[in-house]
CSV table of C-alpha atoms in Angstrom, one decimal:
chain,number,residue,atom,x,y,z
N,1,UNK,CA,48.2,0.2,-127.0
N,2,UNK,CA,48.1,3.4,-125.1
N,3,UNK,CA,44.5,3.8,-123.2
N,4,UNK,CA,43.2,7.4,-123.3
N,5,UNK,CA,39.9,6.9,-122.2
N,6,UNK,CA,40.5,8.3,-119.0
N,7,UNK,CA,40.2,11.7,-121.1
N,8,UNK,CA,36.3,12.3,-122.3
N,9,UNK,CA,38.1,14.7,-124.7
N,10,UNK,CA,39.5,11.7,-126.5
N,11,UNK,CA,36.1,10.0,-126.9
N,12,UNK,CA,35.0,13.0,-129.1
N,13,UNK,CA,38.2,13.8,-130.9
N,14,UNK,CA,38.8,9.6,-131.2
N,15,UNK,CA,42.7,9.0,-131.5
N,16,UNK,CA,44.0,7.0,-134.6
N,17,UNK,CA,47.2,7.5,-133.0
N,18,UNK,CA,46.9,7.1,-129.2
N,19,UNK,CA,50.5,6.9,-128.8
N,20,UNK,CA,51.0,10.2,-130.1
N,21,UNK,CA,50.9,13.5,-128.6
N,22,UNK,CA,47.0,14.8,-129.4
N,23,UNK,CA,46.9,18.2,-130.1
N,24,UNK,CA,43.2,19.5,-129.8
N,25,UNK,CA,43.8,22.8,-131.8
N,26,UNK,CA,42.3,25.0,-134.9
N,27,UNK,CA,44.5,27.8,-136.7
N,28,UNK,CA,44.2,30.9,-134.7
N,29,UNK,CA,47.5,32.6,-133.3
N,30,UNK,CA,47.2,30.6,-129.6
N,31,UNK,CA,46.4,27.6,-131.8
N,32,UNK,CA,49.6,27.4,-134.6
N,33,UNK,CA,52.0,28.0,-131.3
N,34,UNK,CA,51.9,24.5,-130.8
N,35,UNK,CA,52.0,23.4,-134.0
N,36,UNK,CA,54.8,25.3,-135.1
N,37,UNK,CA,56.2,24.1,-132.0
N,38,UNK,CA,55.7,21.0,-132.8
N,39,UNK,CA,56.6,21.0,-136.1
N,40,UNK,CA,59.4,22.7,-135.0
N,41,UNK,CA,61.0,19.9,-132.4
N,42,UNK,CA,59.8,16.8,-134.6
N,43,UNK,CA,57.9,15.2,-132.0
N,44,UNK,CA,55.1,12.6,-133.2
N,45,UNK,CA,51.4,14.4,-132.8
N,46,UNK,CA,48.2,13.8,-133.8
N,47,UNK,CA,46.1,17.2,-134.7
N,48,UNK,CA,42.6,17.3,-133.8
N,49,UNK,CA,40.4,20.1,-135.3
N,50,UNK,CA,38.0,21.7,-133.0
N,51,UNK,CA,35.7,23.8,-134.9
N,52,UNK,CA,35.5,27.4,-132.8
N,53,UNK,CA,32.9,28.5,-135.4
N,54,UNK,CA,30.7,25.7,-133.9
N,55,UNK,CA,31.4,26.5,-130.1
N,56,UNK,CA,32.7,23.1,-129.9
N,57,UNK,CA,35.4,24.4,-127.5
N,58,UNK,CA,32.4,25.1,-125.0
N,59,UNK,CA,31.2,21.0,-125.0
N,60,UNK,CA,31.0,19.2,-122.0
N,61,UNK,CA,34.3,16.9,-123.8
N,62,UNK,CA,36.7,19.7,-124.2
N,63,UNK,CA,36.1,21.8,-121.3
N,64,UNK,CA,36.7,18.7,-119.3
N,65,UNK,CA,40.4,19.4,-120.7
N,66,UNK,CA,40.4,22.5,-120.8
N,67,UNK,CA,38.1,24.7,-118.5
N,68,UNK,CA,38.8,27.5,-119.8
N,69,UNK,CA,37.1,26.8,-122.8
N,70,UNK,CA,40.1,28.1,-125.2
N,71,UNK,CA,42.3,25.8,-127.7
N,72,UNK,CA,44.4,24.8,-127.7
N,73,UNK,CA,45.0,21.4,-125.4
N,74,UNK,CA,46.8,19.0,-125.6
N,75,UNK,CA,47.2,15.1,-123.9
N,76,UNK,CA,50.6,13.5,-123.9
N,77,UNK,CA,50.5,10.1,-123.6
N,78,UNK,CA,54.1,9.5,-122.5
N,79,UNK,CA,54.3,12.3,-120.0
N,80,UNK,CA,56.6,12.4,-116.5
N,81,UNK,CA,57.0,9.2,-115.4
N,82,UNK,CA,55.4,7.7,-118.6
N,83,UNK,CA,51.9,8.4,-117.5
N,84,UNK,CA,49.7,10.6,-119.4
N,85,UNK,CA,49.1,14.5,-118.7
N,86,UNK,CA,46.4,16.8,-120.2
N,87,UNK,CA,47.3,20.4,-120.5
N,88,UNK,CA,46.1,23.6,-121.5
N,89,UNK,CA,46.9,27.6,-122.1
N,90,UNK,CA,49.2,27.6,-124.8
N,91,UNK,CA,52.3,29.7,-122.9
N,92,UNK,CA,52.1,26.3,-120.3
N,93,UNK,CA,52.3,23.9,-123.5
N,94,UNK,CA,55.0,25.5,-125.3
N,95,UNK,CA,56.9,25.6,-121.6
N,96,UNK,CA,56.3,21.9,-121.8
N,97,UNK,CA,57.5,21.0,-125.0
N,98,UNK,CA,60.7,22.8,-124.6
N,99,UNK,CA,60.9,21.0,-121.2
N,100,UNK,CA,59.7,17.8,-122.4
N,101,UNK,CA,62.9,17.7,-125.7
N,102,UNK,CA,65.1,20.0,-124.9
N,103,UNK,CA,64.4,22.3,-127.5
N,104,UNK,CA,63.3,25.8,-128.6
N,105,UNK,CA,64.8,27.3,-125.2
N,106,UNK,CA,68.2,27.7,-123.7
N,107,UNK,CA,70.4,25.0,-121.8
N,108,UNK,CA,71.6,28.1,-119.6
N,109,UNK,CA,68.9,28.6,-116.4
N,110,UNK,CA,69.4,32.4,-116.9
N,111,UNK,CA,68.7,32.5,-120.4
N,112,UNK,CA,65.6,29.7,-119.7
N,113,UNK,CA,64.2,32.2,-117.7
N,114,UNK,CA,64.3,35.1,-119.9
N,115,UNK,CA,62.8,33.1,-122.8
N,116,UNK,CA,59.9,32.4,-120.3
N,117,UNK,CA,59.4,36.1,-119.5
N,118,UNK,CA,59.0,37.1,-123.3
N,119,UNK,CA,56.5,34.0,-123.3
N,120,UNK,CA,54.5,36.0,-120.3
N,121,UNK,CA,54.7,38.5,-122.5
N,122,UNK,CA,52.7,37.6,-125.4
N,123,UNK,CA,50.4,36.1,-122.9
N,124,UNK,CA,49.6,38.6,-120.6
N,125,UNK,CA,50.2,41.3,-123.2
N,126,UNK,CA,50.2,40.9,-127.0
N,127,UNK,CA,47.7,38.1,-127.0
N,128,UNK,CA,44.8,40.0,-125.4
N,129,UNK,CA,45.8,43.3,-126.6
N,130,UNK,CA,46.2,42.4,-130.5
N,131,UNK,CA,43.2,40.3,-130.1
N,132,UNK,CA,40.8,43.6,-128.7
N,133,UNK,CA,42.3,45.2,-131.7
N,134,UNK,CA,41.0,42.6,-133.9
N,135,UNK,CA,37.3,43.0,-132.2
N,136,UNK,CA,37.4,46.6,-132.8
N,137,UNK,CA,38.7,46.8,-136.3
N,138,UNK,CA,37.2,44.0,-138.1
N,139,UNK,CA,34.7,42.1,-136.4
N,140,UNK,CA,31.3,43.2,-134.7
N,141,UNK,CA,33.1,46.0,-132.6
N,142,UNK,CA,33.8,48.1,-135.7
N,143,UNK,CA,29.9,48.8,-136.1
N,144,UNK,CA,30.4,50.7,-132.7
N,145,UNK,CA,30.1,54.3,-133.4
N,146,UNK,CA,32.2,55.5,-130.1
N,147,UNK,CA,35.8,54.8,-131.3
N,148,UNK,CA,37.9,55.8,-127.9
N,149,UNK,CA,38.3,51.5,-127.6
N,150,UNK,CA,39.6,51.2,-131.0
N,151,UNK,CA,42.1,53.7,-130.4
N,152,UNK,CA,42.8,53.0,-127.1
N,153,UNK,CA,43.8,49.0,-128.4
N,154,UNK,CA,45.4,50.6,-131.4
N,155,UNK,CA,48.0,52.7,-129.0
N,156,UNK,CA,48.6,50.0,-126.8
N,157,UNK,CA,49.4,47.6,-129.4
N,158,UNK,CA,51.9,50.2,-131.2
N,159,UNK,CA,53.5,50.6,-128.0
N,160,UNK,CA,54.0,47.1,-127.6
N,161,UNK,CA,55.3,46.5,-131.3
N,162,UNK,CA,57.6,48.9,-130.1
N,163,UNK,CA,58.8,46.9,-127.5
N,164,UNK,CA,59.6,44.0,-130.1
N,165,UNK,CA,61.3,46.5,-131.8
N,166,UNK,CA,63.5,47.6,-129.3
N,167,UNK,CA,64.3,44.3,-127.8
N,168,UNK,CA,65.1,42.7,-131.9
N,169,UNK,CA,67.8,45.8,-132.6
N,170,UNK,CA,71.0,44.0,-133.3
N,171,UNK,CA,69.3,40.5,-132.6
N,172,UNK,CA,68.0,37.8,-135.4
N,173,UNK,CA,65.5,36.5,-132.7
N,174,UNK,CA,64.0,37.3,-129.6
N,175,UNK,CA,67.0,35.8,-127.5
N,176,UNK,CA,70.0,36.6,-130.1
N,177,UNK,CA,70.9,33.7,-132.7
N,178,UNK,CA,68.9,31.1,-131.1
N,179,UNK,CA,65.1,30.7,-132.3
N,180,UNK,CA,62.8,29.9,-129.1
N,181,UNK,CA,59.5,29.1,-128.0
N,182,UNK,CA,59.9,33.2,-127.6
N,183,UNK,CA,59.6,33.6,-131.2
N,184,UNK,CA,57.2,31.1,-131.7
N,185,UNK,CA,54.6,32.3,-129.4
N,186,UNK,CA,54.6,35.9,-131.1
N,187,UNK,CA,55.0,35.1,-135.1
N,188,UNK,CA,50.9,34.4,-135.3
N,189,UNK,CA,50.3,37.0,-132.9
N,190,UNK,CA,52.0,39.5,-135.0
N,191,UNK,CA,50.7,37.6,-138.4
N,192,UNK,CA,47.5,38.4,-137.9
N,193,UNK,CA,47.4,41.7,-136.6
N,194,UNK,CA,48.5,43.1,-140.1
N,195,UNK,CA,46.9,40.3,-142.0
N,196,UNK,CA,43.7,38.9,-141.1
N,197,UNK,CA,43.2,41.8,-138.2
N,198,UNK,CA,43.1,44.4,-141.4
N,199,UNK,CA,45.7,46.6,-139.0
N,200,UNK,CA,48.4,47.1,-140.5
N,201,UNK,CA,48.0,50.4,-141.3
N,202,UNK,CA,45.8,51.4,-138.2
N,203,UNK,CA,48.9,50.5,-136.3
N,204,UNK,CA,51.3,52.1,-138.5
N,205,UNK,CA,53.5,48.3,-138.9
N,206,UNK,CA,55.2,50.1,-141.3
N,207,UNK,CA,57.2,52.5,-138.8
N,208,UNK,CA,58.5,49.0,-137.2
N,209,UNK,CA,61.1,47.8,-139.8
N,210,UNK,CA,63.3,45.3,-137.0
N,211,UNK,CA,59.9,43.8,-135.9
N,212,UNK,CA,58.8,43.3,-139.8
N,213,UNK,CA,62.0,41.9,-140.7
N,214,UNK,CA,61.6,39.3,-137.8
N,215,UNK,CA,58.7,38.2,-139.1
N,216,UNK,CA,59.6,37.6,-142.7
N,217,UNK,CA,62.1,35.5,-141.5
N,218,UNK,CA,59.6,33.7,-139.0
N,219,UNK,CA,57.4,32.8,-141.9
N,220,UNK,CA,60.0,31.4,-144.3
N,221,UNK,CA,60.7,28.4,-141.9
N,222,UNK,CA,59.4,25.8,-143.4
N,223,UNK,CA,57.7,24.7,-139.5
N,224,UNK,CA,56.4,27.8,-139.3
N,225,UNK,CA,54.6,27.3,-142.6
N,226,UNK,CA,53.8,23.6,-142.4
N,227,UNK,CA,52.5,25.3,-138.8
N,228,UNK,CA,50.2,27.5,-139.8
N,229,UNK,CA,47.6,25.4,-141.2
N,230,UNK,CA,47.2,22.7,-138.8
N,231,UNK,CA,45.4,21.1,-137.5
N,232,UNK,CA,43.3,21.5,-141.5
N,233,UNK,CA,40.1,23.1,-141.0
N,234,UNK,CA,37.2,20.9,-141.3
């Protein structure tokens, strides 16, 4: 029997599974990454649901995990050397996973890297940029009266769907015929910017037709969808 008590996160979130991968998640765009991934790659995990609503992502348990206070996180029971590893940011996990099977990024070091830099990308761009928009557009930032952040979000987040858009001309997915973590660290990202962000329109989706068509075929994978709603919400 694997021993995870080492990990106060585990005594919280109790494993049924402790052999499994435990995935300490909830359905937001950094959250179905890794359970596309997952999903995706076929590895055994056990989803945890930590209830954001609740601030449980701020109790003493999870930010021992995870300092940064964020899901998702994750604890691998069988990691290097067969000893257990705890991880978190969700660009770090999906590197992991890949690393860990073999899959969802290229064989080829060049290619490797490359998938990595459009995984930087949605980090250090998309992520925090699509997010602001959503602040701004439906949540408590749309009561402010002074719109200049709105629209400041709203044209940096256009300019970065046009990114997507030149980068997908001529290419199924984000590195050419073969589906990556790239991909799967964008399609909630992008998801819920026209959907539950309310901005399609404000962002003018509609004048990206390479990005949109990327996306329908994101969301028909059958990973993607089974993705999408885990871990269940309580």
């Amino acid at each position: 029997m694997t021993d995870l008590t080492a990990f106060p996160i585990a005594q919280r979130w109790p494993a049924r599974h402790p052999d499994r991968l435990q995935l300490y998640s909830s359905p937001t765009p950094n959250g179905v990454k890794i359970s596309i991934a997952l999903e995706e790659i076929g590895l055994p995990y056990e989803p945890h649901y930590v209830d954001i609503g609740k601030n449980e992502s701020w109790t003493p348990e999870f930010l021992s995990l995870n300092p940064n206070g964020k899901i998702p996180a994750i604890i691998d029971p069988n990691g290097p050397g067969g000893k257990p590893i705890g991880l978190f940011e969700s660009g770090a996990i999906l590197v992991y996973l890949s690393d860990k099977t073999g899959k969802l990024i290229p064989a080829d070091p060049i290619r490797r890297y490359e998938t990595i830099q459009w995984v930087f990308f949605q980090m250090a761009a998309i992520g925090p940029i699509f997010g602001q928009v959503g602040f701004f557009n439906k949540f408590a930032g749309r009561e402010i009266a002074d719109k200049r952040p709105l629209e400041r979000y709203r044209d940096e987040s256009r300019r970065l769907i046009g990114v997507l858009e030149t980068r997908l001309k001529g290419r199924q997915w984000i590195m050419g015929d073969e589906y990556t973590i790239a991909d799967v660290s964008m399609l909630g990202w992008v998801r819920n910017l026209i959907g539950f962000y309310e901005a399609r329109e404000l962002v003018g989706f509609d004048d990206f037709p390479t990005v949109a068509a990327w996306l329908e075929r994101g969301l028909a994978r059958p990973a993607v969808q089974r993705g999408l709603t885990i871990p269940a919400r309580g």
